[in-house]
mmCIF file of C-alpha atoms in Angstrom:
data_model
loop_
_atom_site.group_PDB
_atom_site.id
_atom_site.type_symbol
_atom_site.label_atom_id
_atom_site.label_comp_id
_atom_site.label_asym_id
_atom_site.label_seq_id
_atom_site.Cartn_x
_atom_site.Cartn_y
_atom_site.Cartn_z
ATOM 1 C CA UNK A 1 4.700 30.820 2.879
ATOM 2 C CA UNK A 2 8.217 29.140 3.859
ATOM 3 C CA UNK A 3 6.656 27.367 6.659
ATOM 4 C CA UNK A 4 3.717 25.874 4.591
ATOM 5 C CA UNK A 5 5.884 24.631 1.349
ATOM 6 C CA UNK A 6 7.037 21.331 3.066
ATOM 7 C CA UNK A 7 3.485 20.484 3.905
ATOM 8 C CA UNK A 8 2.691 19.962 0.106
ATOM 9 C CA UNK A 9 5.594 18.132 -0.785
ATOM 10 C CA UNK A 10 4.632 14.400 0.144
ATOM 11 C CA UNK A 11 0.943 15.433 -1.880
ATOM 12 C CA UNK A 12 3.704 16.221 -4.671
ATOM 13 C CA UNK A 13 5.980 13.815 -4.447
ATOM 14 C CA UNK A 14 3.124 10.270 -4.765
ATOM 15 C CA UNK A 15 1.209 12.946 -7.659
ATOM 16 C CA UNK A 16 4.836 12.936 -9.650
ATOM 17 C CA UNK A 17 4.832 8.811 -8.266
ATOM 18 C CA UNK A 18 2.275 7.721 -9.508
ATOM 19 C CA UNK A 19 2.612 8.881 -13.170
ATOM 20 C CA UNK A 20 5.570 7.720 -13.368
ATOM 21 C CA UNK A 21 4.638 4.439 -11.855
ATOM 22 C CA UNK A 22 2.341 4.293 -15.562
ATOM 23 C CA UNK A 23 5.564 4.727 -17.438
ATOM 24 C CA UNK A 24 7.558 1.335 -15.167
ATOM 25 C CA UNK A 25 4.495 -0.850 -15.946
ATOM 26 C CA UNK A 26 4.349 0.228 -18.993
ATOM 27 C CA UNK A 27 7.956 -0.437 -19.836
ATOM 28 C CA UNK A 28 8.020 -3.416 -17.658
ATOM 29 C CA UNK A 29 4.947 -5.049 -20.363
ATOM 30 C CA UNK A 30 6.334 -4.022 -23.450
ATOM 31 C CA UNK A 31 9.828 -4.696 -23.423
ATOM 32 C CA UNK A 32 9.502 -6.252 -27.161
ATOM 33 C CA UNK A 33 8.203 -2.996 -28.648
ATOM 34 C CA UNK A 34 10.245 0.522 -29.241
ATOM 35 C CA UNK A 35 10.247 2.359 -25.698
ATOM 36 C CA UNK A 36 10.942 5.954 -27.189
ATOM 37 C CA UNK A 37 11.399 8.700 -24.524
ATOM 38 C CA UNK A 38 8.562 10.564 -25.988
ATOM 39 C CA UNK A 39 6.002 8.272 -25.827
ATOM 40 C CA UNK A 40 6.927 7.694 -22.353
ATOM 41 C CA UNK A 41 6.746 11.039 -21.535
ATOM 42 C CA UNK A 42 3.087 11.505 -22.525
ATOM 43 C CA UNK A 43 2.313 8.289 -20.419
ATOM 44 C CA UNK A 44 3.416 10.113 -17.702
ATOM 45 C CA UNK A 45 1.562 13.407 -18.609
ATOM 46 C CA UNK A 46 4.902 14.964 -18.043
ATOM 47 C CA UNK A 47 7.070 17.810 -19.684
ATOM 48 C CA UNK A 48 9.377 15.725 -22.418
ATOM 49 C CA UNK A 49 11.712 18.776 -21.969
ATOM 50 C CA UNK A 50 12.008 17.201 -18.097
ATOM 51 C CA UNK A 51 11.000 13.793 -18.677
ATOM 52 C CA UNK A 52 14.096 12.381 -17.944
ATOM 53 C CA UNK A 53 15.379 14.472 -15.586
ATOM 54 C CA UNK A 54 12.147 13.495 -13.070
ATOM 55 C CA UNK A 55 12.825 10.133 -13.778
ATOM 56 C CA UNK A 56 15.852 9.870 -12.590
ATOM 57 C CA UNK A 57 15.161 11.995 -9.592
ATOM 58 C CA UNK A 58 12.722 9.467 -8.805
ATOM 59 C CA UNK A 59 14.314 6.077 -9.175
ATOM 60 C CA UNK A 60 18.184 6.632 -9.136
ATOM 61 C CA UNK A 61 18.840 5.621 -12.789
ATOM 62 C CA UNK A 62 17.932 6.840 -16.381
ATOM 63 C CA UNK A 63 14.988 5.746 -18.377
ATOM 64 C CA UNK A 64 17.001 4.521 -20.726
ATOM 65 C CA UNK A 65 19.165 2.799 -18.782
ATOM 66 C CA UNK A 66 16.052 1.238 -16.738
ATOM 67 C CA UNK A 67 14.820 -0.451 -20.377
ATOM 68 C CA UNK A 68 18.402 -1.712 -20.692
ATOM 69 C CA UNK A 69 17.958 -3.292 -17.398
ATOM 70 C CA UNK A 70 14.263 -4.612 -17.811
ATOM 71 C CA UNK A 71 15.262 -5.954 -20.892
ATOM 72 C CA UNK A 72 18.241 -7.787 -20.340
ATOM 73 C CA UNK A 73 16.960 -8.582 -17.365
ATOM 74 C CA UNK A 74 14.153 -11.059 -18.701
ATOM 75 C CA UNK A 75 16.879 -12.254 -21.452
ATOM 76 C CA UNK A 76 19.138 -13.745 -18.392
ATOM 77 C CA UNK A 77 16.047 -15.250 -16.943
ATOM 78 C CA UNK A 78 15.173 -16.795 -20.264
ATOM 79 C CA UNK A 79 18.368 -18.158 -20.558
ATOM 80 C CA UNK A 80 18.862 -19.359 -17.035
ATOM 81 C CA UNK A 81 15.365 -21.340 -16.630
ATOM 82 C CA UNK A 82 13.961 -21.919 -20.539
ATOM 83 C CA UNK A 83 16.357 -23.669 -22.715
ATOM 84 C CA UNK A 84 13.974 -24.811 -25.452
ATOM 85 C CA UNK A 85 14.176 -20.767 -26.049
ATOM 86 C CA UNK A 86 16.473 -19.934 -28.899
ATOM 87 C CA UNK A 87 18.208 -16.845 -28.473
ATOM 88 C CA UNK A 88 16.364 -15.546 -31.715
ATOM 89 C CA UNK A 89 13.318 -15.717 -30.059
ATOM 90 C CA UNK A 90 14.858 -13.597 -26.828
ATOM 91 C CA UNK A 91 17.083 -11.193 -28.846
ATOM 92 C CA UNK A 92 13.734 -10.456 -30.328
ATOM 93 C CA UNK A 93 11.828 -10.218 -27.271
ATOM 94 C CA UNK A 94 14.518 -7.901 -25.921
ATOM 95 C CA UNK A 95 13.715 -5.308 -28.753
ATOM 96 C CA UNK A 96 16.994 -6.164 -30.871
ATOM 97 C CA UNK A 97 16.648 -6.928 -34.739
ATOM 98 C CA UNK A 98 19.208 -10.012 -34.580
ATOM 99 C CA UNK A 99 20.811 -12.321 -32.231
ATOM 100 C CA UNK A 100 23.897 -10.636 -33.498
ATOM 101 C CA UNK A 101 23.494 -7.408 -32.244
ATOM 102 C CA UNK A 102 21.651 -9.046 -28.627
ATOM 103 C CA UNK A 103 24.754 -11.449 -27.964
ATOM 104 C CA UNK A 104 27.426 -8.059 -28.269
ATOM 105 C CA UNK A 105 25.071 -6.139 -26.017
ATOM 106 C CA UNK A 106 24.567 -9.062 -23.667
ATOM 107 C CA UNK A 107 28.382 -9.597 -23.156
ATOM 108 C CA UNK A 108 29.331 -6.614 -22.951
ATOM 109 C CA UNK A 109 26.472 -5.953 -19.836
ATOM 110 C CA UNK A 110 27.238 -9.533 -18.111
ATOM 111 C CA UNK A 111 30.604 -10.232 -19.538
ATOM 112 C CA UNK A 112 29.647 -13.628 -20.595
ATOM 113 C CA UNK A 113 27.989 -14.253 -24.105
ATOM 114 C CA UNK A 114 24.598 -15.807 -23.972
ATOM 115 C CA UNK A 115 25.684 -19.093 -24.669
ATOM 116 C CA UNK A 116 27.970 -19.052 -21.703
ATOM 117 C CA UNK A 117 25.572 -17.483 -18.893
ATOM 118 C CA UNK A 118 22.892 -19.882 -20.241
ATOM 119 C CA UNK A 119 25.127 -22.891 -19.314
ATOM 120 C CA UNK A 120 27.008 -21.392 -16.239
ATOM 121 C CA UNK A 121 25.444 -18.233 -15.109
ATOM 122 C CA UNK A 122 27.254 -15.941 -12.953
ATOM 123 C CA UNK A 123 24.313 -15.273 -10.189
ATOM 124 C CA UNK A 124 26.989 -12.343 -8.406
ATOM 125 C CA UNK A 125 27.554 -10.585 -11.637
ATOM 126 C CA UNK A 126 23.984 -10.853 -12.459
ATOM 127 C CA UNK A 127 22.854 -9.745 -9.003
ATOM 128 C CA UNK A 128 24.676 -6.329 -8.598
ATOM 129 C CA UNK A 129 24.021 -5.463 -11.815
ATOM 130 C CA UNK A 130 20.124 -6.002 -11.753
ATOM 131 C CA UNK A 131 20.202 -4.356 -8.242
ATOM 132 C CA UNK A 132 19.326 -0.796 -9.313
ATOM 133 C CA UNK A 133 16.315 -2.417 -11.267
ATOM 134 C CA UNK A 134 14.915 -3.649 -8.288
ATOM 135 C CA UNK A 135 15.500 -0.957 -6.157
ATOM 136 C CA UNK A 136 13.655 1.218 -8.788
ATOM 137 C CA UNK A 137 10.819 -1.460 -8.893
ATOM 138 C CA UNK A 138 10.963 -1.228 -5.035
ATOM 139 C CA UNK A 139 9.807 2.362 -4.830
ATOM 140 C CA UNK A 140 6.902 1.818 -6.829
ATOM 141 C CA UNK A 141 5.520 -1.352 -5.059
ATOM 142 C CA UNK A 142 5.887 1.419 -1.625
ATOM 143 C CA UNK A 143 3.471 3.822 -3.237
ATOM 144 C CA UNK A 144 1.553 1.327 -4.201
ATOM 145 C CA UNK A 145 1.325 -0.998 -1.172
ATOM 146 C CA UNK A 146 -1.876 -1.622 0.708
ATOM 147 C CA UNK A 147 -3.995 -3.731 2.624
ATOM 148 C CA UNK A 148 -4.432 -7.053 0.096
ATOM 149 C CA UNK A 149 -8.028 -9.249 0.494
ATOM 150 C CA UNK A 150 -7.211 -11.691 2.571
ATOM 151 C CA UNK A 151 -9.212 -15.043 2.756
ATOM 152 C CA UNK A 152 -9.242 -17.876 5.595
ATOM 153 C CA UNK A 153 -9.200 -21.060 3.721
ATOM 154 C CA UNK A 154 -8.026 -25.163 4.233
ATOM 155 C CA UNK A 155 -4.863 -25.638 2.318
ATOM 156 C CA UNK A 156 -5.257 -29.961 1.984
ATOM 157 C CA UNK A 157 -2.962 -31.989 2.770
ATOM 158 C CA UNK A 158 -0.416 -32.401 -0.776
ATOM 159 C CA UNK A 159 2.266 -34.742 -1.327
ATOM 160 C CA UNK A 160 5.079 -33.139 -3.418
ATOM 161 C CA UNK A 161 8.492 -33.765 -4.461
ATOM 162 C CA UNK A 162 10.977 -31.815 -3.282
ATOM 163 C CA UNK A 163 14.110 -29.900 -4.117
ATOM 164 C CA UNK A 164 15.763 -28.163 -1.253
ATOM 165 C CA UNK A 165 17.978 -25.039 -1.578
ATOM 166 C CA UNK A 166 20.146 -24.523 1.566
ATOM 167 C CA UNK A 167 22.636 -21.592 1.356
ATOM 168 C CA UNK A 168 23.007 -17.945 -0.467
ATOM 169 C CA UNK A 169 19.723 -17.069 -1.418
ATOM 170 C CA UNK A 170 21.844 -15.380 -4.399
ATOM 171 C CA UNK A 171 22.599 -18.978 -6.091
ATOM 172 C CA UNK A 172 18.995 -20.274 -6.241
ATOM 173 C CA UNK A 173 18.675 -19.770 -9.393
ATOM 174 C CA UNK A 174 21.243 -22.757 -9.663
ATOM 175 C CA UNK A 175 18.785 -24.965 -7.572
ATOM 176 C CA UNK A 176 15.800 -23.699 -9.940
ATOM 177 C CA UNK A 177 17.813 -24.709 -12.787
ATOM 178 C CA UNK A 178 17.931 -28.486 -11.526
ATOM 179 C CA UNK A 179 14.661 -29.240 -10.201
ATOM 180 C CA UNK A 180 13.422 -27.399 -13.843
ATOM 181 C CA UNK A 181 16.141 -30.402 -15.355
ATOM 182 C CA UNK A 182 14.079 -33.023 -13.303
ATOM 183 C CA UNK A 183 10.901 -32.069 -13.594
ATOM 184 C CA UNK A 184 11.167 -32.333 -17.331
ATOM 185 C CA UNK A 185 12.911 -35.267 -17.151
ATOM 186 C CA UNK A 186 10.166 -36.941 -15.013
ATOM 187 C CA UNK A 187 7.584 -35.097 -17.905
ATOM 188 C CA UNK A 188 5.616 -32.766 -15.024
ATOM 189 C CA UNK A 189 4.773 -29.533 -16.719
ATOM 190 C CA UNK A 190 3.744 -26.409 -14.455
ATOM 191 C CA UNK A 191 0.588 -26.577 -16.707
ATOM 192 C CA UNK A 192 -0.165 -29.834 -15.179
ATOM 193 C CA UNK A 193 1.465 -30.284 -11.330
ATOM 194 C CA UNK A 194 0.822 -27.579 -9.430
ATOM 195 C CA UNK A 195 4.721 -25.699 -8.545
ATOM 196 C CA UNK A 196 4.621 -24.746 -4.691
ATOM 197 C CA UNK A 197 7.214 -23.235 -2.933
ATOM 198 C CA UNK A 198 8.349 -23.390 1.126
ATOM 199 C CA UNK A 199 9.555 -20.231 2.390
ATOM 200 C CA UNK A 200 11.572 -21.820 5.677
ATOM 201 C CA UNK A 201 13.783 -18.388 5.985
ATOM 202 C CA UNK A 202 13.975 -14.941 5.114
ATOM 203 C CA UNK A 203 16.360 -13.944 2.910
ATOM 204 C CA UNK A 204 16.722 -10.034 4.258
ATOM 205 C CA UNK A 205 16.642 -11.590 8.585
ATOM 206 C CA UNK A 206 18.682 -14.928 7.452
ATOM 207 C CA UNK A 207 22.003 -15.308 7.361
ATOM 208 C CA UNK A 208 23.400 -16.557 3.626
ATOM 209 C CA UNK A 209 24.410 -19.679 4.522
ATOM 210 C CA UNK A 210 21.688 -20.571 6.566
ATOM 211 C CA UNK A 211 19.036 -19.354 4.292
ATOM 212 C CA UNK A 212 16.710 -22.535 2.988
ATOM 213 C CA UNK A 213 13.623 -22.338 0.836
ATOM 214 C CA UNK A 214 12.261 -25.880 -0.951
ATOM 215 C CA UNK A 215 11.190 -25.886 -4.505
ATOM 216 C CA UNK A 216 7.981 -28.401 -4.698
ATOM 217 C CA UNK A 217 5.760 -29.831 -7.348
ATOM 218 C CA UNK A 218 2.750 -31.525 -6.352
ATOM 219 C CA UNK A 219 3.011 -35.377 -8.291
ATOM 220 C CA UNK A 220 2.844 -38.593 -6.917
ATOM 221 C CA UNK A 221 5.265 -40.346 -8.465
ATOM 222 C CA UNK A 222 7.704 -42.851 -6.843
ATOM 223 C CA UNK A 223 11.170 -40.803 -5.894
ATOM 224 C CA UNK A 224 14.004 -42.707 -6.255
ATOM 225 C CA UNK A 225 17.954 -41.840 -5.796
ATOM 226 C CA UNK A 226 18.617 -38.983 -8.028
ATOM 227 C CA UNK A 227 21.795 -36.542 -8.365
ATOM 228 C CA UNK A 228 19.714 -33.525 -7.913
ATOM 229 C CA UNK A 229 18.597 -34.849 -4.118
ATOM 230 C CA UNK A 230 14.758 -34.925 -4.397
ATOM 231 C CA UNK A 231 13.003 -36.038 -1.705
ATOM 232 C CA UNK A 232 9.169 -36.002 -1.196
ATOM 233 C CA UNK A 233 8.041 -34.807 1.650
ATOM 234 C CA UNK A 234 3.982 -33.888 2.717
ATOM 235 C CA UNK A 235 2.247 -30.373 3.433
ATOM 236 C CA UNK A 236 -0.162 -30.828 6.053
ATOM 237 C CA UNK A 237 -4.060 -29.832 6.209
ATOM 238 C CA UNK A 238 -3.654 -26.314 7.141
ATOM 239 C CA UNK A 239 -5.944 -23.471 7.863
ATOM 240 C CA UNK A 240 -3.944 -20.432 6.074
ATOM 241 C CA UNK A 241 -4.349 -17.000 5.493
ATOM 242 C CA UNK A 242 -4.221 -16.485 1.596
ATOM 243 C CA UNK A 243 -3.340 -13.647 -0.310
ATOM 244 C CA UNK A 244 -3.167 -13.075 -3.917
ATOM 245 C CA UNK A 245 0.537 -11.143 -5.167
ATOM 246 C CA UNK A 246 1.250 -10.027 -8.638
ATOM 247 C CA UNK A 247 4.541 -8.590 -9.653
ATOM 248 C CA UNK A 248 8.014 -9.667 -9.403
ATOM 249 C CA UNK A 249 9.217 -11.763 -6.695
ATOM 250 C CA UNK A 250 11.527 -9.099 -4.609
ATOM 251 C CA UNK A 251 7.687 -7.268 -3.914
ATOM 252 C CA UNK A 252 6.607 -10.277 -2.571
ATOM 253 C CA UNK A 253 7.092 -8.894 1.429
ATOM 254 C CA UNK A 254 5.154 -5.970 0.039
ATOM 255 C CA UNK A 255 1.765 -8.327 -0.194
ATOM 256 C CA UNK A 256 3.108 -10.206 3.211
ATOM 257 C CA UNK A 257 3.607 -7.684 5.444
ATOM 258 C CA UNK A 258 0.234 -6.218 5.833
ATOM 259 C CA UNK A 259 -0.778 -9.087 6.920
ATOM 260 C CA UNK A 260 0.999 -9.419 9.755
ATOM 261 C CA UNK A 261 1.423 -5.566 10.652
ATOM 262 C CA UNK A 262 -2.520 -4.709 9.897
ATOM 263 C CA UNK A 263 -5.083 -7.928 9.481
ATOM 264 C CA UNK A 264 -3.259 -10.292 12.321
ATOM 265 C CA UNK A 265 -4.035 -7.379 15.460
ATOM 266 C CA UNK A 266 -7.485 -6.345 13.403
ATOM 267 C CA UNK A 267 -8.843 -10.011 13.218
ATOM 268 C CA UNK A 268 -7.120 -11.493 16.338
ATOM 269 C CA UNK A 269 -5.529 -14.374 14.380
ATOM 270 C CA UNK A 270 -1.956 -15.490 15.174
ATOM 271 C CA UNK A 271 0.482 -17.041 12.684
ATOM 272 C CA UNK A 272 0.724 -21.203 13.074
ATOM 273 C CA UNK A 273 3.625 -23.031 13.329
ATOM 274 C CA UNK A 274 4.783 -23.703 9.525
ATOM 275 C CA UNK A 275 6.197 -21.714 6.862
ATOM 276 C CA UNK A 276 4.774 -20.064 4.481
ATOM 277 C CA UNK A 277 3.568 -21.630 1.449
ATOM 278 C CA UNK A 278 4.060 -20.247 -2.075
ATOM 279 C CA UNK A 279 1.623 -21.335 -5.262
ATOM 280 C CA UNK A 280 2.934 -20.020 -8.504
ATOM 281 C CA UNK A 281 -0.089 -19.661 -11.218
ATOM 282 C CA UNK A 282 2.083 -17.800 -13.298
ATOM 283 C CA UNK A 283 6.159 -16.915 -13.252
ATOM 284 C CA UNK A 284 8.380 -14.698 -15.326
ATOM 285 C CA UNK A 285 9.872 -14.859 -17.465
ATOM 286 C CA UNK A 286 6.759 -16.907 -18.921
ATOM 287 C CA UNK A 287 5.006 -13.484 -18.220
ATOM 288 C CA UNK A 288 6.297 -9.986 -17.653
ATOM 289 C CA UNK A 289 7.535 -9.265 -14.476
ATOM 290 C CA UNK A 290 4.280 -6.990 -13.278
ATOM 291 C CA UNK A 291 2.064 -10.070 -14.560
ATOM 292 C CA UNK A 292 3.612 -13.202 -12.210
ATOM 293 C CA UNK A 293 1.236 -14.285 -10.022
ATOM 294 C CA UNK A 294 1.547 -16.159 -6.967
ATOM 295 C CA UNK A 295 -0.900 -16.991 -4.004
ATOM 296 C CA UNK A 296 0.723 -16.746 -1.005
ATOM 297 C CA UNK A 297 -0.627 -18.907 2.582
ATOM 298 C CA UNK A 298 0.403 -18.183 6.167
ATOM 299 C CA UNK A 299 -0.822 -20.848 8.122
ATOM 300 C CA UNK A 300 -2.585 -19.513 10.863
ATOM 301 C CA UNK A 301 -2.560 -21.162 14.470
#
């Protein structure tokens, strides 16, 4: 009997996975409404006596504590990248009753009130303390991961203007922050011009400061001098691999990979010789996190 128990532990272990997987989505889209521990036990179909307990087990941090995260999480996002967002409207959308009671939680999580992060945010603080999030959302983009549709299609040729972030990958949201200042300044809406991103580096095989990734909008409008350092520059005709991802950004390698580990060696196509090519249809924290939506090309040689 000893000898056959470890045989039926992986089985176990995705079975327990993939309930709770039900309970981070449906935290993740509901971060407005009450999240009460026994409501997200019987998502789960689990014991509420061990609810928590599993929880934890699984993803390194409470269930309460993972709301805190997820919540304040999509507040500092708010407040980093949409400033015609009052806090009302985000203290709300965090769950709290007033922006009273959301600005004393908020500073005492990021040690900046959310007046201050929204003018100078501190990306380091922010980073470390968002980490366990991720990691948790990490695990449960693994069990999920498989082999996405893939379609062979011609990107066209598409002149865009361009904002390029060289450096830390942890301090782009400071780059976002000024092509978003442009871009409505210049009155081109992500409704309207397409937002594309070039992915020149990796951020987990590049080192910080060499680390560069170009924030695009497709427009044709004259560029002249600015402080922010726009430049246009032109995507080429390309033949590209797409791929559809939804979910949060740090799963995005979950989408890419299979490309290149399992459709590349089945099909016989190589990668070409130009970086991959982001299209955001849809970015938190417009949407929740498991909602963003972005369709991904590898040009292909």
């Amino acid at each position: 009997m000893q000898n056959d128990a470890p045989k039926h532990r992986p089985q176990h272990q995705n079975r327990h996975l993939t309930r709770f997987t039900r309970v981070i989505d449906h935290i993740d889209a509901n971060l407005s409404d009450p999240l009460d521990g026994e409501i997200l036990a019987d998502i789960a179909a689990y014991s509420r006596f061990h609810f928590h307990r599993q929880f934890a087990a699984l993803f390194g941090l409470g269930v309460g504590r993972y709301v805190q995260l997820a919540r304040f999480h999509r507040a500092a996002q708010q407040l980093a990248f949409r400033p015609q967002k009052s806090v009302l409207t985000i203290a709300l959308e965090c769950g709290f009753e007033s922006p009273e009671a959301f600005s004393k939680a908020f500073k005492k999580w990021h040690g900046q009130s959310p007046s201050d992060f929204r003018q100078t945010p501190n990306w380091d603080k922010a980073r470390a303390l968002y980490q366990p999030l991720i990691d948790a959302r990490h695990i449960t983009a693994r069990k999920g991961m498989t082999m996405p549709h893939v379609e062979i299609i011609d990107f066209p040729q598409t002149r865009v203007a361009t904002l390029r972030h060289h450096g830390d990958p942890a301090f782009v949201g400071d780059s976002i922050r000024r092509f978003i200042a442009w871009r409505k300044r210049h009155a081109l809406p992500p409704h309207k011009y397409a937002t594309y991103n070039i992915v020149h580096s990796n951020p987990n095989e590049t080192p910080p400061d060499a680390f560069m990734f170009d924030l695009c909008v497709a427009t044709r409008i004259t560029i002249n001098q600015n402080p922010e350092g726009i430049f246009e520059q032109t995507i080429p005709s390309l033949r590209c691999a797409r791929v559809r991802h939804t979910g949060p950004d740090h799963t995005l390698n979950d989408t890419i990979l299979p490309v290149f580990a399992h459709w590349m060696p089945q099909t016989g196509e190589n990668a070409g010789d130009y970086p991959i090519i982001f299209h955001r249809l849809s970015l938190f924290p417009d949407v929740v996190a498991p909602q963003a939506t972005t369709d991904i090309y590898i040009p292909l040689a």
